[in-house]
Tab-separated table of C-alpha atoms in Angstrom:
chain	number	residue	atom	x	y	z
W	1	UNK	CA	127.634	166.229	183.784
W	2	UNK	CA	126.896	163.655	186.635
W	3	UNK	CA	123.238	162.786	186.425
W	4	UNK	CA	121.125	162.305	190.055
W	5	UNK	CA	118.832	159.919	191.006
W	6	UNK	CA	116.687	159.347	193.465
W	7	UNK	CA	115.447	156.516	194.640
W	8	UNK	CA	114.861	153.776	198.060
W	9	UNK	CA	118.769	153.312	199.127
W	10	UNK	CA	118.382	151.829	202.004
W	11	UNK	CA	116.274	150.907	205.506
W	12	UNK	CA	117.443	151.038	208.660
W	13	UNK	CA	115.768	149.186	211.807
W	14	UNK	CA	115.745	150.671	215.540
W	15	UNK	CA	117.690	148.207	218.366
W	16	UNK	CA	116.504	149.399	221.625
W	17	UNK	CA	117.322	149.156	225.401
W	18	UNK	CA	115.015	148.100	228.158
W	19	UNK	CA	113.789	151.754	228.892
W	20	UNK	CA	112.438	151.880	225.212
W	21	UNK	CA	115.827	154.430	224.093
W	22	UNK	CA	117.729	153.709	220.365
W	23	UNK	CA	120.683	152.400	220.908
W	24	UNK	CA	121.383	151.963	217.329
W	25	UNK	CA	120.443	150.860	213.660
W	26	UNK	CA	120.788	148.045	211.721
W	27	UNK	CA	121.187	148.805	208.312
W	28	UNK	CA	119.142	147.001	205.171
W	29	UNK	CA	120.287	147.194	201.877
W	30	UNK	CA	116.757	147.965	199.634
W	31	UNK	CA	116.535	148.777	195.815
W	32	UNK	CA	113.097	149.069	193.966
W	33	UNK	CA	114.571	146.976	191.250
W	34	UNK	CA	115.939	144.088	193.084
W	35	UNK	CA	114.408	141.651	195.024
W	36	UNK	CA	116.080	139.624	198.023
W	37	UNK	CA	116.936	136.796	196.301
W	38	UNK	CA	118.308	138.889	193.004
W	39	UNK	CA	121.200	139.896	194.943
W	40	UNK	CA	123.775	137.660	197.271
W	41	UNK	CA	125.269	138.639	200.386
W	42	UNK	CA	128.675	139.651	199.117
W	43	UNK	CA	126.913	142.458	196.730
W	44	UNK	CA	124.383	143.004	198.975
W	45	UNK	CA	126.884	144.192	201.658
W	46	UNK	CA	128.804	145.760	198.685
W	47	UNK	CA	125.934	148.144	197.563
W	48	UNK	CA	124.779	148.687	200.657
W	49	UNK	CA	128.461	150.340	202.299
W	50	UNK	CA	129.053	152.395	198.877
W	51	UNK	CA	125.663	154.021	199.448
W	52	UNK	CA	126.617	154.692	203.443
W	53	UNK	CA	130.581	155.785	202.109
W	54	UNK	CA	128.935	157.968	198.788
W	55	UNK	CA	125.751	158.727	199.530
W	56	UNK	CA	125.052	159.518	203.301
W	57	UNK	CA	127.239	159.771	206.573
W	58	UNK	CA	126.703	157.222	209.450
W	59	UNK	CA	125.486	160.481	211.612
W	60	UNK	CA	122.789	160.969	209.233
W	61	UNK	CA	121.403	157.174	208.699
W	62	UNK	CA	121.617	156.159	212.671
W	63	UNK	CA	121.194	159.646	214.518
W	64	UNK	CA	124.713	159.775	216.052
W	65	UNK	CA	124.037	156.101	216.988
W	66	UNK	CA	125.729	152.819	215.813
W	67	UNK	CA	125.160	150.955	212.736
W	68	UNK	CA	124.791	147.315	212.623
W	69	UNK	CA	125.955	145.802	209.219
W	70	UNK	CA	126.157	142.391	208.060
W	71	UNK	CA	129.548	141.225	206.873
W	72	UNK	CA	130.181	138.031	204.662
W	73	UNK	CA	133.193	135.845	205.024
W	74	UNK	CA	134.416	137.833	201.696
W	75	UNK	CA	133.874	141.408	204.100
W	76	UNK	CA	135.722	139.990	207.212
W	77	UNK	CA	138.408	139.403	205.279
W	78	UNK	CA	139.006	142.621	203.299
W	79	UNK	CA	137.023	144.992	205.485
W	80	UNK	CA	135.643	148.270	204.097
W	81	UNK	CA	136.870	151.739	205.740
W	82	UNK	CA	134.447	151.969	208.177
W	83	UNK	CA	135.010	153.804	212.003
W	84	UNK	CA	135.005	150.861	214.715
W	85	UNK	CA	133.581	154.122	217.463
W	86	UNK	CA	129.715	153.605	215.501
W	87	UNK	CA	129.883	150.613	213.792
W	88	UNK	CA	128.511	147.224	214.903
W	89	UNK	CA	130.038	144.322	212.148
W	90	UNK	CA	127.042	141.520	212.817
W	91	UNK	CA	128.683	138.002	211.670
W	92	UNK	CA	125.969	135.635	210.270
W	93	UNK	CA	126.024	132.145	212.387
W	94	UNK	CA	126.550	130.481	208.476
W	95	UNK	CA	129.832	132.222	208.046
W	96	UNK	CA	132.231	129.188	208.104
W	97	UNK	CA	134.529	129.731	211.089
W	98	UNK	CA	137.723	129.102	209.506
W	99	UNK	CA	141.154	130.227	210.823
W	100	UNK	CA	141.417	132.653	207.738
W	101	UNK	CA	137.958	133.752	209.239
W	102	UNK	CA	138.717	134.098	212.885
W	103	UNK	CA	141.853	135.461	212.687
W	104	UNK	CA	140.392	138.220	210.792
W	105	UNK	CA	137.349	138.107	213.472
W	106	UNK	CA	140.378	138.720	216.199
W	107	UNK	CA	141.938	141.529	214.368
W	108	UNK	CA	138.676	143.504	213.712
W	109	UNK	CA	138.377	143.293	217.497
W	110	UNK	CA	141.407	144.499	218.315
W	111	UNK	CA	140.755	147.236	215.981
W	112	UNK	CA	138.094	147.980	218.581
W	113	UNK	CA	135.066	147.253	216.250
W	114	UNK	CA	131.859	145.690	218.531
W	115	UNK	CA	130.971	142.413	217.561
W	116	UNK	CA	127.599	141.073	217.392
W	117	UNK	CA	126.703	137.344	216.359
W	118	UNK	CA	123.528	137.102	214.666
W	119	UNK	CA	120.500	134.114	214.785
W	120	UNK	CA	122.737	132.068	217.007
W	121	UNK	CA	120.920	128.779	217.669
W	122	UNK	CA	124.313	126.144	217.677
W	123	UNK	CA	126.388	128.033	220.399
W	124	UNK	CA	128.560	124.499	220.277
W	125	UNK	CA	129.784	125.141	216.971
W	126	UNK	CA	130.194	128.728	217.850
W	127	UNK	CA	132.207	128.515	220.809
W	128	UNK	CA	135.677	129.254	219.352
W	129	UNK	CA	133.773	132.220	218.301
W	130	UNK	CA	131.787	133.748	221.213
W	131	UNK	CA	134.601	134.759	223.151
W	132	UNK	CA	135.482	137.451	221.062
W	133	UNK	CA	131.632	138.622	220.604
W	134	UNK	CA	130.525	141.749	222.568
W	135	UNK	CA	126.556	141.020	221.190
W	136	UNK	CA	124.597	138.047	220.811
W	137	UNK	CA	121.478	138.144	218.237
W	138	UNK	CA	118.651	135.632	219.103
W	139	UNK	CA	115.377	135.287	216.594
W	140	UNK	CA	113.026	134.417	219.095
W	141	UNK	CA	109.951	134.650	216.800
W	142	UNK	CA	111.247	130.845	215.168
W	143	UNK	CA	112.101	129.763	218.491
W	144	UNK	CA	110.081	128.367	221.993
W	145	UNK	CA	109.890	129.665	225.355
W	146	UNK	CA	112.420	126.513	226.390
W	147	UNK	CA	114.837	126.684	223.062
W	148	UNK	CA	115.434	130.173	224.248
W	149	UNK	CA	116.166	129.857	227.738
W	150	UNK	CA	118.231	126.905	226.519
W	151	UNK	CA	120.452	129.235	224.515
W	152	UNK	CA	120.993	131.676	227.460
W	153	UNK	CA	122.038	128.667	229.364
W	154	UNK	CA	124.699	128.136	227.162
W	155	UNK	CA	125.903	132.117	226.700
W	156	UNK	CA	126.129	132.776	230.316
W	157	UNK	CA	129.945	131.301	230.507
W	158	UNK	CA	130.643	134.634	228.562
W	159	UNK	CA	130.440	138.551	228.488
W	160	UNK	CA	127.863	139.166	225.928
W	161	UNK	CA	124.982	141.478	225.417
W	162	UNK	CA	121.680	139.719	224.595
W	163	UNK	CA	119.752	140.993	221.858
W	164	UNK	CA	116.274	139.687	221.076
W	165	UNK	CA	115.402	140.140	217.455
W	166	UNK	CA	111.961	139.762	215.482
W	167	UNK	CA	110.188	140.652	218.987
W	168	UNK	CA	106.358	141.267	218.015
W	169	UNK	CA	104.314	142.103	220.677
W	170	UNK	CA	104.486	142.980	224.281
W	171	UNK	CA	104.388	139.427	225.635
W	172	UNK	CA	107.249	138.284	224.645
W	173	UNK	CA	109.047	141.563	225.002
W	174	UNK	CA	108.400	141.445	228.618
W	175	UNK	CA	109.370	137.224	228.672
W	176	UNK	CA	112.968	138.140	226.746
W	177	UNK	CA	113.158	141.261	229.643
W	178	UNK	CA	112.908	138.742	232.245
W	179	UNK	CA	115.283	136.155	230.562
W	180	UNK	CA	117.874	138.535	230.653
W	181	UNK	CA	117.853	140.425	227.149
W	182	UNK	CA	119.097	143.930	227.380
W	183	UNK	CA	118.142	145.262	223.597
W	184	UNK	CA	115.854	144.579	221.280
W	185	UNK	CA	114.684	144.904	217.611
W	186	UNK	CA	111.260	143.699	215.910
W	187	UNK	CA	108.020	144.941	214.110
W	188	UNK	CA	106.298	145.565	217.956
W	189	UNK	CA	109.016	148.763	218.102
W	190	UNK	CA	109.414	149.794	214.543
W	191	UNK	CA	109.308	148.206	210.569
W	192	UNK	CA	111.654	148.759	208.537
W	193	UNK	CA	112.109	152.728	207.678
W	194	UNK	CA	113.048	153.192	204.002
W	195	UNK	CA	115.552	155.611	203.488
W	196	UNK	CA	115.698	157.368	199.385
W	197	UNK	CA	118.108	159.830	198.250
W	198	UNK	CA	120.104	161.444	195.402
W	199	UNK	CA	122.893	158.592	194.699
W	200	UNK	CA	125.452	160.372	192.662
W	201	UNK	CA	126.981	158.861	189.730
W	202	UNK	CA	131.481	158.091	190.037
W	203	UNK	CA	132.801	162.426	189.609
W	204	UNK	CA	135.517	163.066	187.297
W	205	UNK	CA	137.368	164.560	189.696
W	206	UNK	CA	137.208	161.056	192.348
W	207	UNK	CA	138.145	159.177	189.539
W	208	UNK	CA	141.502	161.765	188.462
W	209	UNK	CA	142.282	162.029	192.156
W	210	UNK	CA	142.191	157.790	192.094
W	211	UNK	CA	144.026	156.987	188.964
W	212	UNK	CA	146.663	159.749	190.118
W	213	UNK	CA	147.103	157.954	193.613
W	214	UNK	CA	147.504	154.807	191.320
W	215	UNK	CA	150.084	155.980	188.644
W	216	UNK	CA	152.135	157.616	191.635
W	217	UNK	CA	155.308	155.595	191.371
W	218	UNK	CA	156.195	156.242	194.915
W	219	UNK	CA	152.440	154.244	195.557
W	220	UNK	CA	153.322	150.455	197.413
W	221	UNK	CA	151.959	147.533	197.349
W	222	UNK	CA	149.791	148.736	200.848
W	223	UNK	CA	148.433	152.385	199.545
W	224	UNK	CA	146.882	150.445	196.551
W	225	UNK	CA	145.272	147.959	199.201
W	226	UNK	CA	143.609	150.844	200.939
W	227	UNK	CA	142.816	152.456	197.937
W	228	UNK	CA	140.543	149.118	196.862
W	229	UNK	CA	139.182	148.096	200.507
W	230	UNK	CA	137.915	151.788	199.842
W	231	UNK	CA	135.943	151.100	197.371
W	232	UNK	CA	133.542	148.002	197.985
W	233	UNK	CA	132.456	147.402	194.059
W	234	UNK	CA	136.428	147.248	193.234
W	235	UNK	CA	137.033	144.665	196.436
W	236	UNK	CA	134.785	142.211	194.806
W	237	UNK	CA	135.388	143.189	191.306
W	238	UNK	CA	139.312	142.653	191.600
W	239	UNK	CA	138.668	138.964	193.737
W	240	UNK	CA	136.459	138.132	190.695
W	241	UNK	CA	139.168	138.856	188.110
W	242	UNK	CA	141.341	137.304	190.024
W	243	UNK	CA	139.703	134.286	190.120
W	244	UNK	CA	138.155	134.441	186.902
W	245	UNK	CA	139.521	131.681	183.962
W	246	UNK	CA	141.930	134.294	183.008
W	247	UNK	CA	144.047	132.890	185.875
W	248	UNK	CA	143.349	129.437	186.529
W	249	UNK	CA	144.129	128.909	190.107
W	250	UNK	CA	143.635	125.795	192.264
W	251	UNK	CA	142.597	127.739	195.365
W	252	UNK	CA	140.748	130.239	195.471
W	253	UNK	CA	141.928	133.855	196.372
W	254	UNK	CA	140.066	135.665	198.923
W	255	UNK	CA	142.004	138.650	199.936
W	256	UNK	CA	142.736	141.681	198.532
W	257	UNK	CA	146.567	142.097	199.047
W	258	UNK	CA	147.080	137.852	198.284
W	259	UNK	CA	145.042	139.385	194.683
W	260	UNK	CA	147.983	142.216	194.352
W	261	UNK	CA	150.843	139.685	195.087
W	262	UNK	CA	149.355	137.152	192.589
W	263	UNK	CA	148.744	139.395	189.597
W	264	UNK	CA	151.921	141.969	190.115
W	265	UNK	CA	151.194	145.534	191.344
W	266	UNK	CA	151.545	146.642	187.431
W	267	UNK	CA	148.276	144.344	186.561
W	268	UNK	CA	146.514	145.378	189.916
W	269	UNK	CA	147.025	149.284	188.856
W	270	UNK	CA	146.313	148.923	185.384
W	271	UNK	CA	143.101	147.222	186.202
W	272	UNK	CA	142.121	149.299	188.976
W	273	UNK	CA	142.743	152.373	186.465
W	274	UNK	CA	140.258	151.291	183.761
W	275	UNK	CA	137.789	149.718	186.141
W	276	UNK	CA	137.685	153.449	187.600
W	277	UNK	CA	137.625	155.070	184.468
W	278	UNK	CA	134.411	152.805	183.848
W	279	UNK	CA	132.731	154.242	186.440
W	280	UNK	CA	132.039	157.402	184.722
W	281	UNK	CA	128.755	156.305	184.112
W	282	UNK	CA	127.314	158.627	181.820
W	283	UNK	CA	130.143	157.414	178.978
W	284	UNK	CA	128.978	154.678	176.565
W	285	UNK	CA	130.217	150.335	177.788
W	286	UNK	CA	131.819	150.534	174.123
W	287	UNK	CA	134.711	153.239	175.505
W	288	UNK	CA	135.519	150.701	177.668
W	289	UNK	CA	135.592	147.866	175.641
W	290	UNK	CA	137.975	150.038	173.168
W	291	UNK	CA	140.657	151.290	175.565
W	292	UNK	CA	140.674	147.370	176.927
W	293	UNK	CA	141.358	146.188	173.787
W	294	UNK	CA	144.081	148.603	172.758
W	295	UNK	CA	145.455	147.775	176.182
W	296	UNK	CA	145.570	144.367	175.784
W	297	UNK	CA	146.968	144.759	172.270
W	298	UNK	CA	149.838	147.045	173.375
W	299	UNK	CA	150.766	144.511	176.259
W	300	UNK	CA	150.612	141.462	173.489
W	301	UNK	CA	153.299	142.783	171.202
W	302	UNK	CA	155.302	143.878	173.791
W	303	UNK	CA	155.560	140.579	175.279
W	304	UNK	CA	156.015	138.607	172.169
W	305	UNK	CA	157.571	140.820	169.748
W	306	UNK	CA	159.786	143.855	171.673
W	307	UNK	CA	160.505	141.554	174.639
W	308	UNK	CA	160.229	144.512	176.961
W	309	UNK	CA	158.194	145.190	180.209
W	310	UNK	CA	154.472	145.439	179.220
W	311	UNK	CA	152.991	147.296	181.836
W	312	UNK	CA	153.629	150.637	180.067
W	313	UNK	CA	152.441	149.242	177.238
W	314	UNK	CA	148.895	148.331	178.674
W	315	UNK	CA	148.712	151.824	180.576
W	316	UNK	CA	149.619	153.529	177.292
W	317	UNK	CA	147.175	152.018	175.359
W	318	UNK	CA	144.747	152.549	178.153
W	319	UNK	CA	145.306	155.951	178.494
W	320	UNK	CA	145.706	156.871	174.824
W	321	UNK	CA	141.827	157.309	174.949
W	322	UNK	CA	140.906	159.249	178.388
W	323	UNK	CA	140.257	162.366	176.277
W	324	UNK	CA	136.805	160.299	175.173
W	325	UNK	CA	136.089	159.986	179.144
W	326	UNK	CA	136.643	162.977	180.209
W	327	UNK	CA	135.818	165.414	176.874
W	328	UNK	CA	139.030	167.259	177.958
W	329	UNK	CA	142.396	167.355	175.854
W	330	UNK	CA	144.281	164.611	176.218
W	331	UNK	CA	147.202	166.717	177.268
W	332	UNK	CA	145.141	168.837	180.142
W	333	UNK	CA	144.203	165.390	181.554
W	334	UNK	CA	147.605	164.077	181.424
W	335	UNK	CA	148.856	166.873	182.895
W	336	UNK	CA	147.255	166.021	185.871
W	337	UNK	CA	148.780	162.515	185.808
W	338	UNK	CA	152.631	161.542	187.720
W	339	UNK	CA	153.149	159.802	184.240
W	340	UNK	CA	157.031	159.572	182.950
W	341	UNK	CA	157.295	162.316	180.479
W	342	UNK	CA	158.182	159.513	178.063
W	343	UNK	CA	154.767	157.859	178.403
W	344	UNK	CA	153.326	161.047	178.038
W	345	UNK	CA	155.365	161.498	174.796
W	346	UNK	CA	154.426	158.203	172.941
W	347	UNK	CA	150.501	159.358	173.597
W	348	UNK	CA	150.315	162.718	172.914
W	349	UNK	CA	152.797	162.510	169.783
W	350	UNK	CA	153.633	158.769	169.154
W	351	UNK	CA	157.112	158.839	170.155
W	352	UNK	CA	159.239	156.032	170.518
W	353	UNK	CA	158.796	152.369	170.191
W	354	UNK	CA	155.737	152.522	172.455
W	355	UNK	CA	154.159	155.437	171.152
W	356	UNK	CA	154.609	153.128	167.415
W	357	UNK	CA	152.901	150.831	168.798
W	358	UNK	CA	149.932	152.799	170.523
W	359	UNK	CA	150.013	154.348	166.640
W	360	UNK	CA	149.669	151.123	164.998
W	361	UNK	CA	146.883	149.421	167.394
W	362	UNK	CA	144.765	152.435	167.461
W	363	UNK	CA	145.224	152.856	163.495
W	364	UNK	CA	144.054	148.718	163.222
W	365	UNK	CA	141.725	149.057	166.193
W	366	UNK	CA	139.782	151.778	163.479
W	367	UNK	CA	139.956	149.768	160.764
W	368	UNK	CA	142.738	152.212	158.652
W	369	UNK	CA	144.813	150.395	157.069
W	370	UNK	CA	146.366	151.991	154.575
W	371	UNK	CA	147.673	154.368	157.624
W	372	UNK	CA	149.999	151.647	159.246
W	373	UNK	CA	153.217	152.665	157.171
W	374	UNK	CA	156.014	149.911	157.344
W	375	UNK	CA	157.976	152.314	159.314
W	376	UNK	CA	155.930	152.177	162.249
W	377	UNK	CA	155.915	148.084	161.512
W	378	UNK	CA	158.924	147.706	161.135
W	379	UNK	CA	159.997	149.858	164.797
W	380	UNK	CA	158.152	147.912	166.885
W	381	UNK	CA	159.116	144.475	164.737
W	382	UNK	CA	155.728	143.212	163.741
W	383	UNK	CA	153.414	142.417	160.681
W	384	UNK	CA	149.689	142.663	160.134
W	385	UNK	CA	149.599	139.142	160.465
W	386	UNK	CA	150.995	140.242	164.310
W	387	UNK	CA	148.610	142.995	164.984
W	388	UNK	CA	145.685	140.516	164.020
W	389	UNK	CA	147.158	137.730	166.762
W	390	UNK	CA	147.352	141.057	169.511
W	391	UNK	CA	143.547	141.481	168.152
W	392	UNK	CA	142.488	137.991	169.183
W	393	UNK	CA	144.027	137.568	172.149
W	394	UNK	CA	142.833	141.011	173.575
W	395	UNK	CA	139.151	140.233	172.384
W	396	UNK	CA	139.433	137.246	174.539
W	397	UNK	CA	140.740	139.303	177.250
W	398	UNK	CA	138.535	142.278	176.734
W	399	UNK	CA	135.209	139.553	177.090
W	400	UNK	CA	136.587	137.933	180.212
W	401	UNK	CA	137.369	141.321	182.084
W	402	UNK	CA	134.037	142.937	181.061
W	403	UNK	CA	132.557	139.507	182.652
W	404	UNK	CA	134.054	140.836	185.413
W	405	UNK	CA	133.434	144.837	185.391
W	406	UNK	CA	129.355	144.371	184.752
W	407	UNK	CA	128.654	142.070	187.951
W	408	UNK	CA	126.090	144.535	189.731
């Protein structure tokens, strides 16, 4: 049974127009247990959308209003589902502008998102920027009377909304009014409000639905894509894996479909699979840790001893344990699975060369020896001296991925 929570989720702030009316919210990410510097921007903005997406609906958190979120360079580039009609995507003016950046920037706004820039100060830098920006953030609390009208000076060129942010009294409410500044946001109209609810722990039934979607062999190289800009925690969580030593890489890989292209849509699935079978969060890390390693194992002798494609192999392996995540049969759950009947054979009764093989790694994987007959050995063409090489290399494996699966 999923186990609830509650706890601070979030905050939102009111922006406001010149007659005092909401014209929208931006949204803080808050957690009792982390402080701002305990967290960076990436997971900050990662947490923060899978509580909107899980947790709460946009209606609720802004009143029917618009939401201003911060996005990373990381969230420009593989942006989250979110509905352009209420949400405002606020760029931070240290987001390097480059053309991977922009070009992402233009397609957002052709998607119709609104654009706000936020604590602009260098609008020279900015300028192959601020033509696509619908709303202009200035923190006038760090800045003069002159440095102010200085930046308006250089703005008025192009169409933008001026919004005046960390506004603390009247005074210079009314100054930013007459400058020119149509909304506004600060302690003199509002703190922070801190918003708590019941955040629900990953369902079984999400997690069938997405692992179904995955193993659908009709499912391209563009469902899967959706499927993980979906889910904010697998965005970063795939880039990281990517990137991790596993694959040593001389540039860095930023996007979520150049990640699916790089590892092979049989990787991406596999790992998207037991990453989403780890959510279940009331099951033990160890489970985890097990099915990786019989994964991994399964994949290894297929490789180097059968010499046959090993992405059955790791999903077999994988999926030889989901009774232990979901305390159902093993055949009701794969029933609900579009698995080849032939996968589902070697789990449920060891048939085949890959169903051997599932046989043997589980058998070593529990320390039973005396189980592994030389039949099943000598089907899939390997010794114990064999099994303990798969062993090895999965640990590594196993260490390096669960490096990557318990980044909060």
């Amino acid at each position: 049974m999923n186990e609830e929570t509650t706890q601070i989720l979030m905050a939102r702030q009111p922006i406001i127009d010149t007659s005092y009316r909401i014209q929208g919210y931006e949204l803080l990410f808050r957690d009792a247990n982390l402080g701002p510097t305990d967290i960076s921007g990436d997971k900050t903005t990662s947490r923060l959308i899978d509580r909107l997406l899980t947790t709460f609906t946009l209606e609720e958190i802004t009143d029917n209003s618009r939401a201003f979120i911060n996005f990373t360079r990381f969230w420009l580039l593989n942006p989250p589902s979110l509905s352009p009609e209420n949400t405002v995507i606020e760029i931070l003016e240290t987001v390097p502008l480059d053309d991977a950046v922009l070009a992402a920037i233009a397609h957002l706004k052709k998607q119709g998102f609104t654009l706000a820039l936020d604590d602009v100060i260098d609008t020279e830098r900015l300028s192959p920027l601020l033509k696509l920006i619908d709303i202009v953030k200035v923190d006038v609390l760090h800045l003069s009377p002159n440095e102010i009208e200085q930046i308006i000076q250089q703005l008025k060129p192009y169409q933008i909304t001026l919004l005046a942010e960390k506004i603390e009294d009247h005074e210079v409410f009314h100054f930013c009014k007459s400058l020119g500044f149509s909304l506004f946001q600060g302690f003199f109209f509002s703190k922070p409000q801190l918003l708590s609810g019941k955040e629900l722990n990953a369902s079984s039934l999400a997690v069938m639905n997405l692992i179904a979607q995955l193993q659908d062999p009709d499912c391209k190289i563009e469902n899967i894509e959706q499927i993980i800009k979906q889910d904010p925690t697998l965005s970063i969580k795939l880039l990281k894996w990517v990137n991790s030593p596993l694959y040593r890489r001389r540039k860095e890989i930023d996007s979520i479909k150049q990640a699916i292209l790089q590892l092979g849509l049989d990787r991406v699935r596999n790992f998207v699979t037991l990453l989403s079978l780890s959510h279940l969060q009331e099951k033990p890390s160890i489970l985890s840790q097990m099915a990786l390693t019989r994964a991994s194992m399964c994949e290894w002798l297929a490789k180097h001893h059968l010499k046959v494609p090993a992405a059955p192999y790791f999903l077999g392996g994988l999926l030889s344990l989901i009774d232990a995540f979901f305390d159902q049969p093993k055949a009701d759950v794969l029933d609900k699975l579009p698995i080849d009947a032939r996968l589902k054979s070697a789990i449920l009764n060891y048939e085949g060369q890959l169903g051997q093989t599932i046989l043997a790694v589980s058998y070593y994987q529990q320390a039973l020896w005396d189980y592994i007959q030389f039949s099943t050995l000598e089907s899939i063409q390997a010794g114990l001296s064999d099994l303990n090489q798969a062993y090895i290399n999965a640990i590594q494996e196993t260490n390096q991925w669960l490096d990557v699966a318990s980044g909060q």
